[in-house]
Amino acid sequence: MTPADCPRCTAFDGHQRIASGTPEKVALAVHTHLAGHRRCTPLVLDDATGEALEFDLRGSADEVRARLRSAPTEAPPAPRGPGRPKLGVVAKEVTLLPRHWEWLSRQPGGASVTLRRLVEEARRAGSAKDQARRAGEALDRAMRTLAGDLPGYEDASRAFWRGEQAAFERLTKPWPADVRSYVRRLAKPAWTAPAQSD
């Protein structure tokens, strides 16, 4: 994962938080921190995914900033094929059973309109649940990296996945303050997501 793909991240020196914020803000804070802590091996995590990020911190702060600002933010667009490119519609193959095609053909607007509507409805219905799942996966990665060697890590992880917020908070309470506040912040979207029925 590259810093250009990340809207917000957090840097640590061991269990001590260096900075949180945009990749540029965090990279500059880590750059400054390294000047006074030469033996530090900073760890920067993407807050949305829990994955480690790598910054090129060579040179001056201005050089670090320039590299971050010139990094590509997205892949070049793929060549367009058939479809309605001005609207962003892209044609791809869909395979369905004959009964599915028959049902789609009877829907107002035809198969494409019906499929787009069904996808949007599914996205809306599952968005809170998906957000909670992604938050859980990010927390799991970050917690394994930052707290895997801390007492109660496995029990805290199990408590999180069982939805036992009070137990999770009790088990993370003895952890270093910066790690504890970070993992609790990452867990918050999962605790606050509305309940979804399967």
mmCIF file with all atom_site columns, C-alpha atoms in Angstrom, residues 3-181:
data_model
loop_
_atom_site.group_PDB
_atom_site.id
_atom_site.type_symbol
_atom_site.label_atom_id
_atom_site.label_alt_id
_atom_site.label_comp_id
_atom_site.label_asym_id
_atom_site.label_entity_id
_atom_site.label_seq_id
_atom_site.pdbx_PDB_ins_code
_atom_site.Cartn_x
_atom_site.Cartn_y
_atom_site.Cartn_z
_atom_site.occupancy
_atom_site.B_iso_or_equiv
_atom_site.pdbx_formal_charge
_atom_site.auth_seq_id
_atom_site.auth_comp_id
_atom_site.auth_asym_id
_atom_site.auth_atom_id
_atom_site.pdbx_PDB_model_num
ATOM 1   C CA . PRO A 1 3   ? 0.753   6.713   1.106   1.00 0.00 ? 3   PRO A CA 1
ATOM 2   C CA . ALA A 1 4   ? -1.023  8.167   -1.948  1.00 0.00 ? 4   ALA A CA 1
ATOM 3   C CA . ASP A 1 5   ? -3.823  5.604   -1.473  1.00 0.00 ? 5   ASP A CA 1
ATOM 4   C CA . CYS A 1 6   ? -4.393  6.537   2.161   1.00 0.00 ? 6   CYS A CA 1
ATOM 5   C CA . PRO A 1 7   ? -6.494  9.449   3.456   1.00 0.00 ? 7   PRO A CA 1
ATOM 6   C CA . ARG A 1 8   ? -5.400  9.118   7.112   1.00 0.00 ? 8   ARG A CA 1
ATOM 7   C CA . CYS A 1 9   ? -2.645  7.249   8.904   1.00 0.00 ? 9   CYS A CA 1
ATOM 8   C CA . THR A 1 10  ? -0.868  6.993   12.263  1.00 0.00 ? 10  THR A CA 1
ATOM 9   C CA . ALA A 1 11  ? 2.841   6.583   13.005  1.00 0.00 ? 11  ALA A CA 1
ATOM 10  C CA . PHE A 1 12  ? 4.345   4.821   16.006  1.00 0.00 ? 12  PHE A CA 1
ATOM 11  C CA . ASP A 1 13  ? 7.799   4.514   17.530  1.00 0.00 ? 13  ASP A CA 1
ATOM 12  C CA . GLY A 1 14  ? 7.353   1.238   19.367  1.00 0.00 ? 14  GLY A CA 1
ATOM 13  C CA . HIS A 1 15  ? 4.212   1.773   21.462  1.00 0.00 ? 15  HIS A CA 1
ATOM 14  C CA . GLN A 1 16  ? 4.471   5.574   21.371  1.00 0.00 ? 16  GLN A CA 1
ATOM 15  C CA . ARG A 1 17  ? 2.389   7.488   18.827  1.00 0.00 ? 17  ARG A CA 1
ATOM 16  C CA . ILE A 1 18  ? 4.384   9.967   16.763  1.00 0.00 ? 18  ILE A CA 1
ATOM 17  C CA . ALA A 1 19  ? 1.542   11.526  14.761  1.00 0.00 ? 19  ALA A CA 1
ATOM 18  C CA . SER A 1 20  ? -1.855  10.968  13.163  1.00 0.00 ? 20  SER A CA 1
ATOM 19  C CA . GLY A 1 21  ? -3.351  12.674  10.140  1.00 0.00 ? 21  GLY A CA 1
ATOM 20  C CA . THR A 1 22  ? -2.760  12.983  6.437   1.00 0.00 ? 22  THR A CA 1
ATOM 21  C CA . PRO A 1 23  ? 0.176   11.095  4.939   1.00 0.00 ? 23  PRO A CA 1
ATOM 22  C CA . GLU A 1 24  ? 2.036   14.384  4.419   1.00 0.00 ? 24  GLU A CA 1
ATOM 23  C CA . LYS A 1 25  ? 1.548   15.495  8.027   1.00 0.00 ? 25  LYS A CA 1
ATOM 24  C CA . VAL A 1 26  ? 2.585   12.088  9.374   1.00 0.00 ? 26  VAL A CA 1
ATOM 25  C CA . ALA A 1 27  ? 5.591   11.747  7.052   1.00 0.00 ? 27  ALA A CA 1
ATOM 26  C CA . LEU A 1 28  ? 6.914   15.154  8.101   1.00 0.00 ? 28  LEU A CA 1
ATOM 27  C CA . ALA A 1 29  ? 6.372   14.355  11.785  1.00 0.00 ? 29  ALA A CA 1
ATOM 28  C CA . VAL A 1 30  ? 8.221   11.049  11.394  1.00 0.00 ? 30  VAL A CA 1
ATOM 29  C CA . HIS A 1 31  ? 11.004  12.828  9.481   1.00 0.00 ? 31  HIS A CA 1
ATOM 30  C CA . THR A 1 32  ? 11.410  15.276  12.372  1.00 0.00 ? 32  THR A CA 1
ATOM 31  C CA . HIS A 1 33  ? 11.186  12.482  14.961  1.00 0.00 ? 33  HIS A CA 1
ATOM 32  C CA . LEU A 1 34  ? 13.951  10.527  13.232  1.00 0.00 ? 34  LEU A CA 1
ATOM 33  C CA . ALA A 1 35  ? 16.300  13.497  13.518  1.00 0.00 ? 35  ALA A CA 1
ATOM 34  C CA . GLY A 1 36  ? 16.240  13.152  17.306  1.00 0.00 ? 36  GLY A CA 1
ATOM 35  C CA . HIS A 1 37  ? 15.771  9.379   17.508  1.00 0.00 ? 37  HIS A CA 1
ATOM 36  C CA . ARG A 1 38  ? 18.210  7.842   15.051  1.00 0.00 ? 38  ARG A CA 1
ATOM 37  C CA . ARG A 1 39  ? 17.630  4.264   16.274  1.00 0.00 ? 39  ARG A CA 1
ATOM 38  C CA . CYS A 1 40  ? 13.881  4.538   15.831  1.00 0.00 ? 40  CYS A CA 1
ATOM 39  C CA . THR A 1 41  ? 12.224  2.210   13.355  1.00 0.00 ? 41  THR A CA 1
ATOM 40  C CA . PRO A 1 42  ? 8.911   3.975   12.787  1.00 0.00 ? 42  PRO A CA 1
ATOM 41  C CA . LEU A 1 43  ? 5.792   2.075   11.886  1.00 0.00 ? 43  LEU A CA 1
ATOM 42  C CA . VAL A 1 44  ? 3.067   3.868   9.912   1.00 0.00 ? 44  VAL A CA 1
ATOM 43  C CA . LEU A 1 45  ? -0.381  2.292   9.640   1.00 0.00 ? 45  LEU A CA 1
ATOM 44  C CA . ASP A 1 46  ? -3.232  3.169   7.314   1.00 0.00 ? 46  ASP A CA 1
ATOM 45  C CA . ASP A 1 47  ? -6.130  3.899   9.664   1.00 0.00 ? 47  ASP A CA 1
ATOM 46  C CA . ALA A 1 48  ? -8.718  2.548   7.204   1.00 0.00 ? 48  ALA A CA 1
ATOM 47  C CA . THR A 1 49  ? -7.031  -0.814  6.560   1.00 0.00 ? 49  THR A CA 1
ATOM 48  C CA . GLY A 1 50  ? -4.522  -1.349  9.370   1.00 0.00 ? 50  GLY A CA 1
ATOM 49  C CA . GLU A 1 51  ? -1.856  -2.053  6.732   1.00 0.00 ? 51  GLU A CA 1
ATOM 50  C CA . ALA A 1 52  ? 1.693   -0.745  6.999   1.00 0.00 ? 52  ALA A CA 1
ATOM 51  C CA . LEU A 1 53  ? 2.706   2.181   4.791   1.00 0.00 ? 53  LEU A CA 1
ATOM 52  C CA . GLU A 1 54  ? 6.183   3.025   3.585   1.00 0.00 ? 54  GLU A CA 1
ATOM 53  C CA . PHE A 1 55  ? 7.405   6.589   3.220   1.00 0.00 ? 55  PHE A CA 1
ATOM 54  C CA . ASP A 1 56  ? 10.543  7.708   1.451   1.00 0.00 ? 56  ASP A CA 1
ATOM 55  C CA . LEU A 1 57  ? 11.995  9.921   4.200   1.00 0.00 ? 57  LEU A CA 1
ATOM 56  C CA . ARG A 1 58  ? 15.382  10.604  2.623   1.00 0.00 ? 58  ARG A CA 1
ATOM 57  C CA . GLY A 1 59  ? 16.626  14.164  2.356   1.00 0.00 ? 59  GLY A CA 1
ATOM 58  C CA . SER A 1 60  ? 15.081  17.333  3.733   1.00 0.00 ? 60  SER A CA 1
ATOM 59  C CA . ALA A 1 61  ? 11.502  17.876  4.840   1.00 0.00 ? 61  ALA A CA 1
ATOM 60  C CA . ASP A 1 62  ? 10.902  19.791  1.604   1.00 0.00 ? 62  ASP A CA 1
ATOM 61  C CA . GLU A 1 63  ? 12.141  16.827  -0.442  1.00 0.00 ? 63  GLU A CA 1
ATOM 62  C CA . VAL A 1 64  ? 9.870   14.433  1.499   1.00 0.00 ? 64  VAL A CA 1
ATOM 63  C CA . ARG A 1 65  ? 6.920   16.782  0.937   1.00 0.00 ? 65  ARG A CA 1
ATOM 64  C CA . ALA A 1 66  ? 7.706   17.130  -2.786  1.00 0.00 ? 66  ALA A CA 1
ATOM 65  C CA . ARG A 1 67  ? 7.861   13.345  -3.259  1.00 0.00 ? 67  ARG A CA 1
ATOM 66  C CA . LEU A 1 68  ? 4.513   12.879  -1.522  1.00 0.00 ? 68  LEU A CA 1
ATOM 67  C CA . ARG A 1 69  ? 2.851   15.601  -3.561  1.00 0.00 ? 69  ARG A CA 1
ATOM 68  C CA . SER A 1 70  ? 4.178   14.234  -6.841  1.00 0.00 ? 70  SER A CA 1
ATOM 69  C CA . ALA A 1 71  ? 3.184   10.626  -6.114  1.00 0.00 ? 71  ALA A CA 1
ATOM 70  C CA . PRO A 1 72  ? 0.417   9.392   -8.409  1.00 0.00 ? 72  PRO A CA 1
ATOM 71  C CA . THR A 1 73  ? -2.893  9.290   -6.567  1.00 0.00 ? 73  THR A CA 1
ATOM 72  C CA . GLU A 1 74  ? -4.602  6.762   -8.818  1.00 0.00 ? 74  GLU A CA 1
ATOM 73  C CA . ALA A 1 75  ? -3.834  4.354   -11.604 1.00 0.00 ? 75  ALA A CA 1
ATOM 74  C CA . PRO A 1 76  ? -4.205  5.597   -15.162 1.00 0.00 ? 76  PRO A CA 1
ATOM 75  C CA . PRO A 1 77  ? -7.660  4.926   -16.559 1.00 0.00 ? 77  PRO A CA 1
ATOM 76  C CA . ALA A 1 78  ? -8.113  1.583   -18.265 1.00 0.00 ? 78  ALA A CA 1
ATOM 77  C CA . PRO A 1 79  ? -8.842  1.660   -21.972 1.00 0.00 ? 79  PRO A CA 1
ATOM 78  C CA . ARG A 1 80  ? -12.557 1.922   -22.580 1.00 0.00 ? 80  ARG A CA 1
ATOM 79  C CA . GLY A 1 81  ? -14.493 -0.693  -24.432 1.00 0.00 ? 81  GLY A CA 1
ATOM 80  C CA . PRO A 1 82  ? -18.126 -0.852  -25.396 1.00 0.00 ? 82  PRO A CA 1
ATOM 81  C CA . GLY A 1 83  ? -20.705 0.864   -23.235 1.00 0.00 ? 83  GLY A CA 1
ATOM 82  C CA . ARG A 1 84  ? -21.643 4.469   -22.576 1.00 0.00 ? 84  ARG A CA 1
ATOM 83  C CA . PRO A 1 85  ? -18.234 5.923   -21.620 1.00 0.00 ? 85  PRO A CA 1
ATOM 84  C CA . LYS A 1 86  ? -19.429 9.510   -21.121 1.00 0.00 ? 86  LYS A CA 1
ATOM 85  C CA . LEU A 1 87  ? -21.694 8.268   -18.339 1.00 0.00 ? 87  LEU A CA 1
ATOM 86  C CA . GLY A 1 88  ? -19.028 5.951   -16.939 1.00 0.00 ? 88  GLY A CA 1
ATOM 87  C CA . VAL A 1 89  ? -20.961 2.855   -18.005 1.00 0.00 ? 89  VAL A CA 1
ATOM 88  C CA . VAL A 1 90  ? -18.689 -0.064  -18.791 1.00 0.00 ? 90  VAL A CA 1
ATOM 89  C CA . ALA A 1 91  ? -19.769 -3.246  -20.547 1.00 0.00 ? 91  ALA A CA 1
ATOM 90  C CA . LYS A 1 92  ? -18.664 -6.531  -18.966 1.00 0.00 ? 92  LYS A CA 1
ATOM 91  C CA . GLU A 1 93  ? -19.907 -10.064 -19.243 1.00 0.00 ? 93  GLU A CA 1
ATOM 92  C CA . VAL A 1 94  ? -22.523 -11.371 -16.817 1.00 0.00 ? 94  VAL A CA 1
ATOM 93  C CA . THR A 1 95  ? -23.497 -15.023 -16.752 1.00 0.00 ? 95  THR A CA 1
ATOM 94  C CA . LEU A 1 96  ? -26.899 -15.974 -15.391 1.00 0.00 ? 96  LEU A CA 1
ATOM 95  C CA . LEU A 1 97  ? -29.225 -18.924 -15.574 1.00 0.00 ? 97  LEU A CA 1
ATOM 96  C CA . PRO A 1 98  ? -32.034 -18.791 -18.167 1.00 0.00 ? 98  PRO A CA 1
ATOM 97  C CA . ARG A 1 99  ? -34.665 -18.138 -15.469 1.00 0.00 ? 99  ARG A CA 1
ATOM 98  C CA . HIS A 1 100 ? -32.677 -15.088 -14.308 1.00 0.00 ? 100 HIS A CA 1
ATOM 99  C CA . TRP A 1 101 ? -32.534 -13.682 -17.846 1.00 0.00 ? 101 TRP A CA 1
ATOM 100 C CA . GLU A 1 102 ? -36.277 -14.274 -18.242 1.00 0.00 ? 102 GLU A CA 1
ATOM 101 C CA . TRP A 1 103 ? -37.034 -12.410 -15.031 1.00 0.00 ? 103 TRP A CA 1
ATOM 102 C CA . LEU A 1 104 ? -34.719 -9.535  -16.007 1.00 0.00 ? 104 LEU A CA 1
ATOM 103 C CA . SER A 1 105 ? -36.325 -9.242  -19.437 1.00 0.00 ? 105 SER A CA 1
ATOM 104 C CA . ARG A 1 106 ? -39.729 -8.671  -17.818 1.00 0.00 ? 106 ARG A CA 1
ATOM 105 C CA . GLN A 1 107 ? -38.480 -5.791  -15.632 1.00 0.00 ? 107 GLN A CA 1
ATOM 106 C CA . PRO A 1 108 ? -39.132 -2.158  -16.610 1.00 0.00 ? 108 PRO A CA 1
ATOM 107 C CA . GLY A 1 109 ? -36.051 -0.641  -18.219 1.00 0.00 ? 109 GLY A CA 1
ATOM 108 C CA . GLY A 1 110 ? -34.525 -3.990  -19.131 1.00 0.00 ? 110 GLY A CA 1
ATOM 109 C CA . ALA A 1 111 ? -31.689 -6.026  -17.681 1.00 0.00 ? 111 ALA A CA 1
ATOM 110 C CA . SER A 1 112 ? -29.055 -3.285  -17.323 1.00 0.00 ? 112 SER A CA 1
ATOM 111 C CA . VAL A 1 113 ? -31.315 -0.840  -15.488 1.00 0.00 ? 113 VAL A CA 1
ATOM 112 C CA . THR A 1 114 ? -32.617 -3.576  -13.201 1.00 0.00 ? 114 THR A CA 1
ATOM 113 C CA . LEU A 1 115 ? -29.137 -4.885  -12.391 1.00 0.00 ? 115 LEU A CA 1
ATOM 114 C CA . ARG A 1 116 ? -27.851 -1.368  -11.598 1.00 0.00 ? 116 ARG A CA 1
ATOM 115 C CA . ARG A 1 117 ? -30.846 -0.763  -9.318  1.00 0.00 ? 117 ARG A CA 1
ATOM 116 C CA . LEU A 1 118 ? -30.366 -4.095  -7.523  1.00 0.00 ? 118 LEU A CA 1
ATOM 117 C CA . VAL A 1 119 ? -26.657 -3.413  -7.000  1.00 0.00 ? 119 VAL A CA 1
ATOM 118 C CA . GLU A 1 120 ? -27.344 0.061   -5.566  1.00 0.00 ? 120 GLU A CA 1
ATOM 119 C CA . GLU A 1 121 ? -30.003 -1.329  -3.212  1.00 0.00 ? 121 GLU A CA 1
ATOM 120 C CA . ALA A 1 122 ? -27.619 -4.042  -2.038  1.00 0.00 ? 122 ALA A CA 1
ATOM 121 C CA . ARG A 1 123 ? -24.843 -1.492  -1.514  1.00 0.00 ? 123 ARG A CA 1
ATOM 122 C CA . ARG A 1 124 ? -27.103 0.710   0.620   1.00 0.00 ? 124 ARG A CA 1
ATOM 123 C CA . ALA A 1 125 ? -28.448 -2.211  2.640   1.00 0.00 ? 125 ALA A CA 1
ATOM 124 C CA . GLY A 1 126 ? -25.000 -3.638  3.314   1.00 0.00 ? 126 GLY A CA 1
ATOM 125 C CA . SER A 1 127 ? -23.003 -0.445  3.751   1.00 0.00 ? 127 SER A CA 1
ATOM 126 C CA . ALA A 1 128 ? -23.197 -0.237  7.563   1.00 0.00 ? 128 ALA A CA 1
ATOM 127 C CA . LYS A 1 129 ? -22.425 -3.939  7.880   1.00 0.00 ? 129 LYS A CA 1
ATOM 128 C CA . ASP A 1 130 ? -19.566 -3.652  5.367   1.00 0.00 ? 130 ASP A CA 1
ATOM 129 C CA . GLN A 1 131 ? -18.185 -0.621  7.192   1.00 0.00 ? 131 GLN A CA 1
ATOM 130 C CA . ALA A 1 132 ? -18.205 -2.553  10.475  1.00 0.00 ? 132 ALA A CA 1
ATOM 131 C CA . ARG A 1 133 ? -16.512 -5.538  8.790   1.00 0.00 ? 133 ARG A CA 1
ATOM 132 C CA . ARG A 1 134 ? -13.790 -3.343  7.238   1.00 0.00 ? 134 ARG A CA 1
ATOM 133 C CA . ALA A 1 135 ? -13.244 -1.592  10.583  1.00 0.00 ? 135 ALA A CA 1
ATOM 134 C CA . GLY A 1 136 ? -12.878 -4.974  12.246  1.00 0.00 ? 136 GLY A CA 1
ATOM 135 C CA . GLU A 1 137 ? -10.364 -6.162  9.676   1.00 0.00 ? 137 GLU A CA 1
ATOM 136 C CA . ALA A 1 138 ? -8.352  -2.934  10.045  1.00 0.00 ? 138 ALA A CA 1
ATOM 137 C CA . LEU A 1 139 ? -8.392  -3.250  13.825  1.00 0.00 ? 139 LEU A CA 1
ATOM 138 C CA . ASP A 1 140 ? -7.320  -6.892  13.606  1.00 0.00 ? 140 ASP A CA 1
ATOM 139 C CA . ARG A 1 141 ? -4.291  -6.049  11.432  1.00 0.00 ? 141 ARG A CA 1
ATOM 140 C CA . ALA A 1 142 ? -3.271  -3.018  13.487  1.00 0.00 ? 142 ALA A CA 1
ATOM 141 C CA . MET A 1 143 ? -3.762  -4.779  16.815  1.00 0.00 ? 143 MET A CA 1
ATOM 142 C CA . ARG A 1 144 ? -1.723  -7.793  15.698  1.00 0.00 ? 144 ARG A CA 1
ATOM 143 C CA . THR A 1 145 ? 1.099   -5.468  14.629  1.00 0.00 ? 145 THR A CA 1
ATOM 144 C CA . LEU A 1 146 ? 1.070   -3.094  17.603  1.00 0.00 ? 146 LEU A CA 1
ATOM 145 C CA . ALA A 1 147 ? -0.182  -5.252  20.450  1.00 0.00 ? 147 ALA A CA 1
ATOM 146 C CA . GLY A 1 148 ? 0.521   -8.836  19.448  1.00 0.00 ? 148 GLY A CA 1
ATOM 147 C CA . ASP A 1 149 ? 3.135   -9.062  22.207  1.00 0.00 ? 149 ASP A CA 1
ATOM 148 C CA . LEU A 1 150 ? 1.061   -7.295  24.873  1.00 0.00 ? 150 LEU A CA 1
ATOM 149 C CA . PRO A 1 151 ? -0.692  -9.162  27.682  1.00 0.00 ? 151 PRO A CA 1
ATOM 150 C CA . GLY A 1 152 ? -4.308  -9.974  26.934  1.00 0.00 ? 152 GLY A CA 1
ATOM 151 C CA . TYR A 1 153 ? -3.958  -9.469  23.178  1.00 0.00 ? 153 TYR A CA 1
ATOM 152 C CA . GLU A 1 154 ? -5.643  -12.742 22.190  1.00 0.00 ? 154 GLU A CA 1
ATOM 153 C CA . ASP A 1 155 ? -8.448  -12.300 24.722  1.00 0.00 ? 155 ASP A CA 1
ATOM 154 C CA . ALA A 1 156 ? -9.000  -8.704  23.564  1.00 0.00 ? 156 ALA A CA 1
ATOM 155 C CA . SER A 1 157 ? -9.158  -9.862  19.955  1.00 0.00 ? 157 SER A CA 1
ATOM 156 C CA . ARG A 1 158 ? -11.697 -12.553 20.819  1.00 0.00 ? 158 ARG A CA 1
ATOM 157 C CA . ALA A 1 159 ? -13.755 -10.052 22.837  1.00 0.00 ? 159 ALA A CA 1
ATOM 158 C CA . PHE A 1 160 ? -13.799 -7.669  19.885  1.00 0.00 ? 160 PHE A CA 1
ATOM 159 C CA . TRP A 1 161 ? -14.984 -10.310 17.424  1.00 0.00 ? 161 TRP A CA 1
ATOM 160 C CA . ARG A 1 162 ? -17.670 -11.460 19.863  1.00 0.00 ? 162 ARG A CA 1
ATOM 161 C CA . GLY A 1 163 ? -18.920 -7.861  20.160  1.00 0.00 ? 163 GLY A CA 1
ATOM 162 C CA . GLU A 1 164 ? -18.072 -7.625  23.862  1.00 0.00 ? 164 GLU A CA 1
ATOM 163 C CA . GLN A 1 165 ? -17.125 -3.952  24.103  1.00 0.00 ? 165 GLN A CA 1
ATOM 164 C CA . ALA A 1 166 ? -16.824 -3.822  27.913  1.00 0.00 ? 166 ALA A CA 1
ATOM 165 C CA . ALA A 1 167 ? -14.484 -6.840  27.939  1.00 0.00 ? 167 ALA A CA 1
ATOM 166 C CA . PHE A 1 168 ? -12.454 -5.386  25.055  1.00 0.00 ? 168 PHE A CA 1
ATOM 167 C CA . GLU A 1 169 ? -11.999 -2.102  26.925  1.00 0.00 ? 169 GLU A CA 1
ATOM 168 C CA . ARG A 1 170 ? -11.114 -3.894  30.175  1.00 0.00 ? 170 ARG A CA 1
ATOM 169 C CA . LEU A 1 171 ? -8.540  -6.098  28.423  1.00 0.00 ? 171 LEU A CA 1
ATOM 170 C CA . THR A 1 172 ? -6.910  -3.181  26.583  1.00 0.00 ? 172 THR A CA 1
ATOM 171 C CA . LYS A 1 173 ? -6.823  -0.900  29.653  1.00 0.00 ? 173 LYS A CA 1
ATOM 172 C CA . PRO A 1 174 ? -3.328  -2.041  30.827  1.00 0.00 ? 174 PRO A CA 1
ATOM 173 C CA . TRP A 1 175 ? -1.804  -1.442  27.384  1.00 0.00 ? 175 TRP A CA 1
ATOM 174 C CA . PRO A 1 176 ? 0.375   1.601   26.652  1.00 0.00 ? 176 PRO A CA 1
ATOM 175 C CA . ALA A 1 177 ? -1.861  4.675   26.371  1.00 0.00 ? 177 ALA A CA 1
ATOM 176 C CA . ASP A 1 178 ? -1.145  5.429   22.696  1.00 0.00 ? 178 ASP A CA 1
ATOM 177 C CA . VAL A 1 179 ? -1.757  1.848   21.570  1.00 0.00 ? 179 VAL A CA 1
ATOM 178 C CA . ARG A 1 180 ? -4.893  1.589   23.713  1.00 0.00 ? 180 ARG A CA 1
ATOM 179 C CA . SER A 1 181 ? -6.412  4.815   22.359  1.00 0.00 ? 181 SER A CA 1
#
